[in-house]
Amino acid sequence: MPNYAEIHARSRKDPEGFWAEIAQGIDWTRKWDRVLDDSRPVQRWFAGGEMNTCWNAIDRHVAAGHGGRVAVIYDSPVTNTIRSFTYTEMRTRVAAFAGALKAKGVARGDRVIVYMPMIPEALIAMLACARLGAVHSVVFGGFAANELAVRIDDCTPKVIVSASCGIEGAKTLPYKPLLDGAIAIARHKPAACLIFQRPQLACDLVPGRDQDWMEAENAAKPADCVPVLATDPLYILYTSGTTGQPKGVVRDNGGHAVALKYSMSAIYDTAPGEVFWAASDVGWVVGHSYICYGPLLQGCTTLLFEGKPVGTPDAGVYWRIIQQHGVKTLFTAPTAFRAIRKEDPEGALIGKYDLSKFKYLFLAGERCDPPTLEWAMAKLNRPTVDHWWQTETGWAICANPLGLERFPIKPGSPTKPTPGWDIQVLGADGHPLKAGEIGALAGKLPLPPGTFPTLWNAEKRYFDSYLAEYPGYYKTGDAGYIDEDGYVYVMTRVDDVINVAGHRLSTGQMEEVLAGHKDVAECAVIGVADELKGQVPLGFVVLKAGVNRPDAEIVTEIVALVRDKIGPVAAFKQAVIVKRLPKTRSGKILRGTMQKIADSQAFKQPATIDDPAILGEILDSLKPLGYAKAASSQGTL
Ligand code: COA
Ligand code: AMP
């Protein structure tokens, strides 16, 4: 058996040979002309090849005689429901719903927005789109109508599929008013909406536009899988960039299927028939890759969990699910473990369950703080793997590849580059740095299959954001270092993206919302450390001259404004009114210094600061909120 070093070296020296072998694991209706076509500036994997992702995820297993195997387990403590779907049952539902979409005019290449809670129909909708060669764009339920409208206008869906409500812990959240509101705001109007009526809260349908999901599904003629080009888009997933306009990350069909199936064995060491649980949401990339596509491409049983790590009903729910469904591999965000540890610091609830089938815990979505990793390892006594990836990359950039070789775990590091990735740490001049030196983390081109070939409707933005700064490299937007043993450490973002409870958010976008308030002259939003969520946003606002209302009133309004424009997921709950913002002499707001002050870290007063006294004002404004407890200046930079 070749070891990791040999496999990784081959993946970089001979990427075409390496991935062509792995691509044998997927059914193709036409073989590719070229494994990697980088003749145009954007790389295209398996160019000329044809296949269908839904076939590979569902039908292929039925055809191979595994139709009776459970494909999806839906466990919803918030509705007291547990249901399983075999591969045959999934094929029946997906083919029927694809027929319903087809009846609404959806064909290969058309976009469909999926705005759904964590119910099996969310997976059915995604797979039905894939079956038709249509392009789905799942929008996370925690976004406001305005955010949904931005996505509707960008990807111009023919149909939107949604449900009457979502259930968040003890709250039932009506989805339909958000959907109707978004369609009212958007310039583009979908031809039709298919709405799944949940018994917890039904909704009204708009005559002529909306149809009841089950009525449409039951009346539909089942649709077959439509072969598409490997390079055709499978989905668009919007993620936060530096402006209010989110980036539409595009995923292709062929490279995605090849890479995800490979990752199930190489990284997760999880075989067909085993139970894989990604406790995330279908609205995020983790949900796309490892609730939906990865486990199904591998012929595993995937678990769809509608609940929270705590409070539904308690911090033992993960262990109850692992026992009840025989989960082998759990994948979640460190924030979930921080939430569990807070409620059950000794891990007493863990001991109440039989976890004999549980082999591995994987964590990602945000930097994994070593105490959280160490707590999980100590309490679970199982390999706990921090792995690093992004919406853009679709699967892990760095991981401890348990199916290839097991490396000793170093808390704070997501271990080593996965096959296909050559990660370098680059200095300001774009040259690779030495071991231990901190710089920009960049991936040498070509990127492996499964990564994003472009941004939807924004090819120039793709180049400008990711490829322009370091020619020949993909700029990840993260900074860190590589140690003497080749372990990669991801320390921080280099842009204004923050990570709140594993959710990626843009402070720039929040600033745009704050700036839209009638009384706000200037503002800044930073991410400050939070024990549970890792980071939370904090706003600083300078009011227009002459505004004479109580600060608390204005803060309440801007908090409500962010919730209304971006959504509850932004978790924007605090802001302070200040007289001025600290800036350099050229007018750049010193967000990094403000963040250090808020987090009570030692900071250096930038030599270019316009007026050092402002830092003292910022410090004073933060103390009432419990921040900046011990911040101290360490001289001038
Ligand atoms: N639909 C509607 N609203 C949603 C939502 C959804 N799908 N998801 C979250 N929200 C709302 C929440 O109800 C909350 O609203 P509130 O301000 O009215 O309380 C708000 O958005 C913020 O949500 P969140 O940051 O998730 O905080 P929380 O307190 O509800 O839960 C955790 C905190 C840690 C328990 C939760 O974030 C969690 O389970 N995270 C780990 C798993 C995960 O999802 N990772 C994602 C990427 S891998
Ligand atoms: P998203 O696109 O939402 O998956 O967020 C991607 C970002 O989350 C990355 O660019 C990192 O900043 C952060 N991230 C994800 N996983 C890790 C990890 N294991 N360690 C450190 N940061 C991570």
XYZ file of C-alpha atoms and ligand atoms in Angstrom:
708
model
C 0.000 0.000 0.000
C 1.502 3.382 -0.969
C 1.789 5.837 1.889
C 0.486 9.401 2.037
C 3.768 10.942 0.856
C 3.808 8.789 -2.291
C 0.122 9.356 -3.030
C 0.390 13.090 -2.484
C 3.552 13.390 -4.587
C 1.903 11.514 -7.465
C -1.219 13.686 -7.278
C 0.980 16.724 -7.908
C 3.481 15.249 -10.387
C 0.897 13.490 -12.538
C -2.495 14.980 -11.712
C -4.077 13.681 -14.902
C -2.989 10.084 -14.335
C -3.856 10.251 -10.648
C -7.399 11.597 -11.067
C -8.155 9.501 -14.174
C -7.663 6.380 -12.054
C -9.881 7.719 -9.286
C -12.542 8.727 -11.826
C -13.095 5.019 -12.544
C -15.182 4.988 -9.355
C -17.888 7.018 -11.117
C -20.263 5.886 -13.893
C -19.730 7.893 -17.101
C -22.054 7.903 -20.101
C -19.228 9.319 -22.216
C -15.550 9.239 -21.365
C -13.726 12.550 -21.120
C -11.556 13.896 -23.936
C -9.043 15.371 -21.522
C -8.631 14.744 -17.810
C -7.534 18.323 -17.184
C -8.158 21.003 -19.738
C -6.327 24.118 -18.654
C -6.183 25.511 -22.185
C -8.523 28.286 -21.168
C -7.650 30.260 -18.087
C -10.198 28.424 -15.936
C -9.305 24.793 -15.366
C -11.851 22.162 -16.404
C -11.663 18.613 -15.112
C -12.812 15.710 -17.288
C -13.616 17.989 -20.225
C -15.860 16.322 -22.793
C -16.942 13.607 -20.348
C -20.631 13.057 -19.653
C -22.330 11.671 -16.580
C -25.157 12.418 -14.172
C -24.571 13.170 -10.496
C -27.994 11.900 -9.356
C -27.427 8.614 -11.172
C -24.140 8.203 -9.347
C -25.607 9.174 -5.982
C -28.828 7.150 -6.129
C -29.705 5.043 -9.184
C -26.286 3.425 -9.512
C -26.644 1.797 -6.096
C -30.119 0.513 -6.930
C -28.840 -0.862 -10.245
C -26.034 -2.607 -8.346
C -28.570 -4.402 -6.146
C -28.336 -2.159 -3.085
C -31.789 -0.601 -3.404
C -32.826 -1.949 -0.006
C -29.962 -0.188 1.788
C -30.911 2.878 3.812
C -29.806 6.022 1.973
C -31.159 8.731 4.308
C -32.142 8.772 7.966
C -34.081 11.840 9.025
C -33.850 12.428 12.776
C -35.783 15.433 13.975
C -36.077 15.825 17.743
C -37.857 19.146 17.160
C -40.790 17.346 15.511
C -40.353 14.008 17.253
C -39.791 12.265 13.941
C -37.425 9.544 12.792
C -37.776 8.249 9.231
C -35.563 6.244 6.894
C -35.506 6.117 3.108
C -33.875 3.266 1.201
C -32.005 3.956 -2.018
C -35.015 2.619 -3.948
C -37.384 4.894 -2.036
C -35.110 7.859 -2.649
C -34.973 7.071 -6.351
C -38.772 6.971 -6.513
C -39.188 10.289 -4.697
C -36.372 12.053 -6.539
C -37.535 10.866 -9.977
C -41.087 11.970 -9.178
C -40.022 15.381 -7.923
C -37.738 15.806 -10.935
C -40.863 15.101 -13.006
C -42.703 17.835 -11.088
C -39.899 20.318 -11.816
C -39.889 19.251 -15.466
C -43.624 19.896 -15.628
C -42.859 23.468 -14.538
C -40.470 23.821 -17.459
C -37.184 23.105 -15.665
C -34.594 21.649 -18.045
C -30.828 21.151 -18.205
C -28.976 24.331 -17.288
C -31.974 26.071 -15.670
C -31.538 27.314 -12.123
C -33.736 26.312 -9.188
C -33.490 27.978 -5.779
C -33.945 25.648 -2.822
C -34.959 27.545 0.325
C -35.649 24.743 2.731
C -35.375 23.661 6.345
C -33.595 20.451 7.324
C -36.161 17.971 6.028
C -35.660 15.079 3.554
C -37.375 17.098 0.828
C -34.347 19.435 0.801
C -32.161 16.530 -0.362
C -34.876 15.332 -2.732
C -34.987 18.779 -4.352
C -31.195 18.974 -4.770
C -30.983 15.495 -6.273
C -34.002 16.116 -8.520
C -32.242 19.161 -9.988
C -29.093 17.103 -10.515
C -31.208 14.436 -12.214
C -32.462 16.939 -14.784
C -29.090 18.625 -15.253
C -30.603 21.741 -13.684
C -28.475 23.903 -11.368
C -29.617 24.218 -7.758
C -28.835 27.070 -5.485
C -29.644 26.311 -1.868
C -30.194 29.371 0.315
C -29.725 28.958 4.069
C -32.949 29.429 6.049
C -31.413 31.932 8.465
C -31.069 34.591 5.763
C -33.571 37.428 5.458
C -35.822 38.112 2.470
C -33.405 40.711 1.148
C -30.538 38.205 0.964
C -32.793 35.704 -0.780
C -33.788 38.426 -3.256
C -30.135 39.185 -4.056
C -29.622 35.513 -4.909
C -32.843 35.347 -6.956
C -31.645 38.272 -9.064
C -28.180 36.833 -9.508
C -29.046 33.291 -10.566
C -32.531 33.996 -12.062
C -34.230 30.712 -11.096
C -37.057 29.306 -13.184
C -38.556 27.700 -10.075
C -38.137 28.167 -6.320
C -38.801 25.276 -3.980
C -39.499 25.951 -0.339
C -41.458 24.834 2.703
C -44.095 26.427 4.869
C -41.816 26.695 7.912
C -38.551 25.877 9.576
C -38.125 24.781 13.178
C -35.251 26.236 15.151
C -35.130 24.630 18.570
C -38.377 25.678 20.225
C -39.265 28.269 17.548
C -41.422 27.620 14.493
C -40.331 30.060 11.803
C -42.695 30.779 8.914
C -40.685 30.630 5.661
C -43.430 31.713 3.292
C -43.524 35.417 4.268
C -39.757 35.533 3.687
C -40.132 33.883 0.293
C -43.019 36.143 -0.752
C -41.102 39.165 0.518
C -37.998 38.178 -1.444
C -39.933 37.667 -4.669
C -41.571 41.066 -4.172
C -38.156 42.738 -3.769
C -36.397 40.841 -6.591
C -36.427 42.119 -10.156
C -36.461 38.559 -11.488
C -39.668 36.615 -10.872
C -39.677 32.797 -10.894
C -42.253 31.115 -13.111
C -43.408 28.880 -10.253
C -42.886 27.933 -6.613
C -43.351 24.448 -5.176
C -44.106 24.622 -1.470
C -43.848 21.724 0.966
C -46.586 22.121 3.560
C -45.348 21.062 6.993
C -47.983 19.986 9.516
C -46.469 22.291 12.159
C -47.487 25.430 10.220
C -49.216 25.464 6.850
C -49.115 28.531 4.609
C -51.217 30.191 1.933
C -50.282 29.620 -1.691
C -50.251 32.373 -4.310
C -52.725 31.311 -7.032
C -51.136 30.861 -10.430
C -47.595 30.830 -9.037
C -47.415 28.426 -6.091
C -48.281 24.752 -6.036
C -48.379 22.285 -3.181
C -45.213 20.154 -3.359
C -46.826 16.773 -2.704
C -49.686 17.454 -5.091
C -47.131 18.235 -7.824
C -44.934 15.257 -6.916
C -47.870 12.830 -6.841
C -49.166 14.019 -10.197
C -45.775 13.950 -11.922
C -44.423 11.503 -14.466
C -41.059 10.275 -13.079
C -38.096 11.798 -14.895
C -34.963 9.949 -15.968
C -31.384 11.075 -15.388
C -30.173 13.486 -18.072
C -26.487 13.070 -18.997
C -24.619 16.351 -18.633
C -21.083 17.455 -19.341
C -18.671 16.896 -16.488
C -17.955 20.610 -16.717
C -21.611 21.666 -16.547
C -22.599 23.343 -13.272
C -24.265 21.164 -10.641
C -24.907 23.976 -8.203
C -24.276 27.558 -7.219
C -23.689 28.238 -3.535
C -23.455 31.844 -2.424
C -20.903 32.746 0.197
C -19.759 35.932 1.867
C -17.236 38.063 0.087
C -15.961 41.488 0.985
C -19.007 43.384 -0.284
C -22.766 43.111 0.080
C -22.871 41.137 -3.174
C -22.267 37.490 -2.213
C -20.058 35.308 -4.382
C -21.836 32.561 -6.322
C -19.425 29.650 -6.018
C -20.007 27.272 -8.940
C -19.495 23.525 -8.626
C -19.233 21.305 -11.677
C -20.637 17.773 -11.985
C -17.793 15.445 -12.946
C -14.853 16.669 -10.868
C -17.149 17.098 -7.891
C -18.444 13.520 -7.992
C -14.938 12.107 -8.458
C -13.402 14.138 -5.639
C -16.198 13.674 -3.117
C -16.397 9.936 -3.574
C -12.621 9.731 -3.174
C -12.715 11.872 -0.025
C -15.152 9.464 1.631
C -12.523 6.722 1.636
C -9.272 8.705 1.627
C -10.143 11.258 4.313
C -13.130 9.888 6.218
C -12.311 6.163 5.919
C -16.026 5.473 5.538
C -17.189 2.627 3.306
C -20.465 1.851 1.474
C -23.213 0.849 3.900
C -21.689 2.723 6.858
C -23.497 5.595 8.542
C -22.036 9.076 8.026
C -23.418 12.101 9.846
C -22.564 15.684 9.014
C -24.322 17.787 11.653
C -24.511 20.937 9.582
C -27.215 22.477 7.400
C -27.927 21.910 3.715
C -27.548 25.674 3.283
C -23.765 25.448 3.803
C -21.091 23.740 1.784
C -20.651 21.064 4.465
C -24.308 20.190 3.969
C -23.935 20.012 0.188
C -20.816 17.875 0.271
C -21.370 15.665 3.292
C -25.071 15.552 4.089
C -26.035 15.139 0.463
C -23.500 14.214 -2.188
C -20.407 12.621 -0.590
C -22.085 9.896 1.500
C -24.589 9.055 -1.251
C -21.929 8.867 -3.968
C -20.128 6.424 -1.697
C -23.293 4.355 -1.069
C -23.342 5.212 2.646
C -26.307 6.030 4.840
C -26.430 9.781 5.431
C -28.057 11.326 8.459
C -30.155 14.478 8.243
C -30.537 16.048 11.673
C -33.103 18.744 12.374
C -32.038 19.971 15.766
C -29.271 21.635 17.726
C -26.363 20.151 19.670
C -27.943 21.414 22.887
C -31.526 22.050 23.921
C -33.160 19.493 21.603
C -33.638 18.165 24.221
C -30.187 18.213 25.845
C -26.430 18.024 25.304
C -26.701 14.243 24.924
C -28.603 14.351 21.624
C -25.475 13.687 19.517
C -24.687 10.568 21.563
C -28.286 9.368 21.428
C -28.254 9.653 17.618
C -24.871 7.952 17.277
C -26.115 5.014 19.351
C -29.564 4.762 17.785
C -28.422 4.876 14.156
C -24.994 3.268 14.479
C -23.094 6.326 13.248
C -19.473 5.587 12.348
C -18.324 9.087 11.396
C -19.517 12.408 12.804
C -18.600 15.708 11.192
C -19.541 18.994 12.830
C -18.234 22.451 13.696
C -16.118 23.127 16.810
C -18.823 25.534 17.987
C -21.180 22.571 18.454
C -18.656 20.977 20.785
C -18.185 24.222 22.679
C -21.964 24.308 23.156
C -22.006 20.686 24.397
C -19.025 21.222 26.706
C -20.670 24.283 28.234
C -23.778 22.265 29.143
C -21.999 19.042 30.071
C -18.430 19.952 31.042
C -17.583 16.515 32.406
C -19.104 14.730 29.419
C -21.375 12.825 31.795
C -24.045 12.321 29.121
C -21.542 10.619 26.809
C -21.261 7.666 29.193
C -25.008 7.016 29.035
C -24.887 5.803 25.446
C -23.368 2.871 23.561
C -20.934 4.472 21.136
C -19.287 1.221 20.036
C -19.886 1.853 16.321
C -18.593 5.425 16.502
C -15.048 5.639 15.127
C -14.173 9.205 14.147
C -15.021 12.804 14.852
C -14.213 15.414 12.189
C -14.358 19.142 12.881
C -14.316 22.037 10.380
C -15.931 25.307 9.442
C -13.836 27.536 11.688
C -10.490 27.439 13.430
C -10.592 24.649 15.980
C -9.240 25.975 19.260
C -6.977 23.354 20.893
C -8.975 23.203 24.188
C -12.107 22.160 22.270
C -10.207 19.503 20.311
C -8.518 18.224 23.456
C -11.832 18.063 25.331
C -13.458 16.087 22.500
C -10.530 13.657 22.305
C -10.392 13.133 26.050
C -14.121 12.613 26.485
C -14.686 10.508 23.364
C -11.372 8.665 23.295
C -11.442 8.592 19.484
C -9.423 10.206 16.703
C -10.646 13.790 16.406
C -9.666 15.357 13.127
C -9.583 19.083 12.522
C -9.730 19.647 8.771
C -9.651 22.859 6.793
C -11.794 23.751 3.846
C -13.926 26.426 2.240
C -17.100 26.833 0.220
C -14.818 27.468 -2.744
C -12.900 24.210 -2.403
C -15.875 21.879 -1.822
C -13.801 19.399 0.168
C -10.851 19.473 2.520
C -7.671 21.350 1.609
C -5.886 19.860 4.614
C -6.823 16.894 6.746
C -5.512 13.902 8.581
C -6.352 11.470 5.748
C -7.468 8.544 7.884
C -8.063 6.253 4.901
C -4.505 6.749 3.613
C -2.309 7.170 6.667
C -2.898 8.341 10.220
C -0.673 11.127 11.392
C -0.192 12.053 15.039
C -2.695 14.775 15.923
C -1.294 18.233 16.673
C -4.040 20.395 18.206
C -4.346 23.669 16.290
C -3.392 22.125 12.954
C -5.655 20.542 10.314
C -2.624 18.339 9.506
C -1.433 18.039 5.894
C -2.566 18.952 2.368
C -4.973 16.408 0.933
C -4.001 14.709 -2.360
C -4.185 17.244 -5.167
C -3.353 20.254 -2.984
C 0.067 21.926 -2.870
C -0.220 24.476 -0.080
C 2.417 27.167 0.263
C 2.827 30.048 2.671
C 3.540 33.192 0.674
C 5.134 36.423 1.844
C 4.087 39.917 0.802
C 6.263 39.605 -2.330
C 4.502 36.379 -3.344
C 7.442 34.097 -2.594
C 7.153 30.972 -0.436
C 8.257 31.464 3.173
C 10.251 29.133 5.396
C 8.772 26.668 7.891
C 7.262 28.474 10.854
C 6.878 31.841 9.107
C 3.381 33.278 8.914
C 2.030 34.385 5.553
C -0.836 34.003 3.101
C -1.950 30.408 2.562
C -2.163 29.705 -1.160
C -2.727 26.620 -3.289
C -0.492 26.062 -6.288
C -2.509 25.601 -9.500
C -3.974 23.365 -10.773
C -6.511 22.895 -8.027
C -7.847 19.356 -7.656
C -11.241 18.271 -9.031
C -14.253 19.322 -6.971
C -12.978 22.854 -6.407
C -14.720 25.812 -8.038
C -14.047 26.569 -11.696
C -15.598 30.048 -11.548
C -18.077 32.393 -9.841
C -21.572 32.591 -11.276
C -21.892 35.583 -13.619
C -18.605 36.926 -12.290
C -15.605 35.461 -14.078
C -13.596 38.667 -13.609
C -14.333 38.708 -9.899
C -13.112 35.100 -9.749
C -9.748 36.119 -11.182
C -9.486 39.341 -9.252
C -10.416 37.779 -5.897
C -8.548 34.508 -6.089
C -5.943 34.287 -8.854
C -4.611 37.764 -9.571
C -2.610 38.530 -6.425
C -0.272 35.523 -6.547
C 0.129 34.402 -10.191
C 0.047 30.618 -10.433
C -1.678 30.248 -7.069
C -5.175 30.218 -5.603
C -5.374 32.702 -2.744
C -7.356 31.077 0.072
C -7.957 34.289 2.039
C -6.542 32.565 5.123
C -3.169 33.182 6.732
C -1.029 30.743 8.679
C 2.179 28.741 8.607
C 3.583 25.278 7.963
C 5.780 23.658 10.603
C 8.948 21.574 10.168
C 6.874 18.375 9.864
C 4.700 19.778 7.061
C 1.676 20.386 9.307
C -0.362 23.380 8.170
C -1.722 25.888 10.722
C -4.627 28.137 9.700
C -4.641 31.130 12.001
C -6.868 33.892 10.638
C -8.583 35.420 7.615
C -6.747 38.158 5.782
C -9.960 39.875 4.698
C -13.101 41.061 6.474
C -14.737 37.635 6.584
C -15.593 36.475 10.103
C -16.733 33.108 11.321
C -19.723 33.076 13.674
C -20.753 29.645 15.003
C -19.169 28.069 11.902
C -21.134 30.444 9.673
C -19.131 32.598 7.287
C -20.154 36.248 7.320
C -18.834 39.485 5.895
C -18.282 42.463 8.182
C -18.100 44.611 5.025
C -21.639 43.572 4.198
C -22.818 44.477 7.717
C -21.090 47.868 7.387
C -23.048 48.490 4.184
C -26.278 47.864 6.115
C -25.256 50.100 9.029
C -24.249 52.863 6.644
C -27.792 52.744 5.259
C -29.285 53.930 8.582
C -30.400 57.533 8.325
C -28.432 58.739 11.375
C -25.152 56.950 10.656
C -22.270 59.021 9.312
C -19.572 56.376 9.506
C -19.225 52.870 10.840
C -17.022 49.830 11.255
C -17.846 46.228 12.115
C -15.289 43.836 13.559
C -15.400 40.238 14.763
C -14.692 39.847 18.477
C -13.866 36.639 20.316
C -16.822 34.722 21.737
C -16.607 31.697 23.989
C -19.390 29.797 22.258
C -19.526 31.039 18.670
C -15.811 31.638 18.154
C -16.484 35.162 16.925
C -19.431 37.545 16.974
C -19.799 40.858 15.150
C -19.546 44.173 16.972
C -20.438 47.493 15.363
C -18.973 50.972 15.903
C -21.085 53.862 14.749
C -20.386 57.581 14.372
C -23.600 59.595 14.167
C -24.311 62.439 11.781
C -23.913 65.910 13.269
C -27.043 67.109 15.011
C -28.464 63.673 15.804
C -29.651 63.960 19.335
C -31.406 60.750 20.296
C -30.478 58.278 23.056
C -27.653 55.918 21.981
C -29.628 52.851 23.098
C -32.484 53.718 20.753
C -30.166 53.963 17.757
C -28.339 50.750 18.671
C -31.675 48.897 18.860
C -32.577 50.199 15.406
C -29.335 49.175 13.745
C -29.428 45.733 15.341
C -32.935 45.304 13.935
C -31.781 46.627 10.557
C -29.049 43.989 10.201
C -31.486 41.254 11.237
C -33.975 42.534 8.687
C -31.525 42.968 5.811
C -29.136 40.036 6.348
C -30.981 37.763 8.760
C -30.742 36.288 12.247
C -27.751 34.206 11.180
C -25.611 37.377 11.202
C -25.929 37.267 15.028
C -25.399 41.042 15.043
C -26.558 41.991 18.528
C -24.200 44.690 19.762
C -22.915 48.077 18.717
C -21.438 51.148 20.358
C -21.820 54.791 19.426
C -18.451 56.547 19.277
C -17.403 60.096 18.449
C -14.819 59.069 15.856
C -13.124 55.998 14.439
C -9.379 55.396 14.645
C -7.787 55.801 11.231
C -4.443 56.014 9.550
C -3.399 59.361 8.137
C -4.538 58.117 4.727
C -8.020 57.465 6.146
C -7.975 53.647 6.531
C -10.016 52.500 9.532
C -7.820 50.542 11.965
C -10.126 47.542 12.350
C -7.314 45.166 13.336
C -6.256 47.397 16.230
C -9.880 47.822 17.335
C -10.278 44.066 17.352
C -7.194 43.586 19.502
C -8.444 46.212 21.947
C -11.856 44.549 22.158
C -10.301 41.111 22.668
C -8.069 42.466 25.473
C -4.929 41.614 23.531
C -1.719 43.582 23.588
C -1.675 45.849 20.552
C 0.821 48.087 18.892
C -0.233 51.596 18.184
C 0.257 52.005 14.416
C 2.835 54.665 13.602
C 0.561 55.938 10.850
C -2.353 56.590 13.223
C -3.983 59.931 12.717
C -4.845 60.654 16.357
C -3.717 58.139 19.025
C -6.200 59.546 21.577
C -9.032 57.853 19.689
C -7.802 54.420 20.775
C -8.451 55.407 24.385
C -11.971 56.482 23.450
C -12.593 53.130 21.746
C -11.323 51.305 24.823
C -13.658 53.278 27.091
C -16.658 52.669 24.836
C -16.083 48.910 24.936
C -15.698 48.419 28.687
C -19.439 48.659 29.474
C -20.013 45.742 27.071
C -17.477 43.608 28.933
C -14.778 43.888 26.252
C -11.319 45.461 26.386
C -10.763 44.266 29.937
C -6.981 44.265 29.859
C -5.990 45.808 26.555
C -2.701 47.576 26.641
C -0.608 49.363 24.102
C 2.891 48.006 23.532
C 4.409 51.050 21.947
C 4.353 52.184 18.384
C 4.742 50.063 15.248
N -33.385 29.142 9.789
C -33.789 30.239 10.452
N -33.072 30.814 11.448
C -31.902 30.247 11.763
C -31.412 29.111 11.118
C -32.208 28.549 10.091
N -31.813 27.480 9.422
N -30.221 28.786 11.667
C -29.963 29.675 12.633
N -30.993 30.563 12.685
C -31.135 31.671 13.629
C -31.103 31.159 15.045
O -32.388 30.761 15.480
C -30.614 32.387 15.805
O -31.709 33.279 15.916
P -31.941 34.203 17.215
O -31.028 35.365 17.062
O -33.381 34.572 17.082
O -31.643 33.359 18.418
C -29.651 33.026 14.818
O -30.006 32.528 13.514
C -28.205 32.718 15.068
O -28.005 31.308 14.945
P -26.730 30.561 15.538
O -25.527 31.444 15.329
O -26.660 29.196 14.967
O -26.956 30.554 17.088
P -27.812 29.620 18.035
O -27.695 30.252 19.381
O -29.168 29.373 17.491
O -27.024 28.210 18.064
C -25.102 26.755 18.080
C -25.652 28.139 18.412
C -23.628 26.699 18.394
C -25.859 25.707 18.895
C -25.360 26.475 16.565
O -24.800 27.511 15.793
C -24.792 25.182 16.059
O -25.347 24.134 16.269
N -23.686 25.225 15.322
C -22.906 24.049 14.901
C -23.284 23.321 13.667
C -23.357 24.133 12.392
O -24.444 24.455 11.979
N -22.276 24.450 11.683
C -22.337 25.136 10.407
C -21.251 24.876 9.449
S -20.449 23.308 9.509
P -16.831 28.405 4.605
O -16.580 28.850 3.204
O -18.085 28.907 5.176
O -16.663 26.919 4.742
O -15.691 29.076 5.497
C -14.348 28.874 5.137
C -13.448 29.541 6.121
O -13.648 29.000 7.427
C -11.991 29.311 5.812
O -11.478 30.194 4.854
C -11.353 29.497 7.186
O -11.195 30.860 7.471
C -12.401 28.910 8.116
N -12.108 27.496 8.388
C -12.775 26.418 7.960
N -12.248 25.286 8.469
C -11.195 25.664 9.233
C -10.217 24.956 10.020
N -10.265 23.645 10.155
N -9.265 25.683 10.638
C -9.223 27.025 10.517
N -10.121 27.747 9.805
C -11.094 27.071 9.169
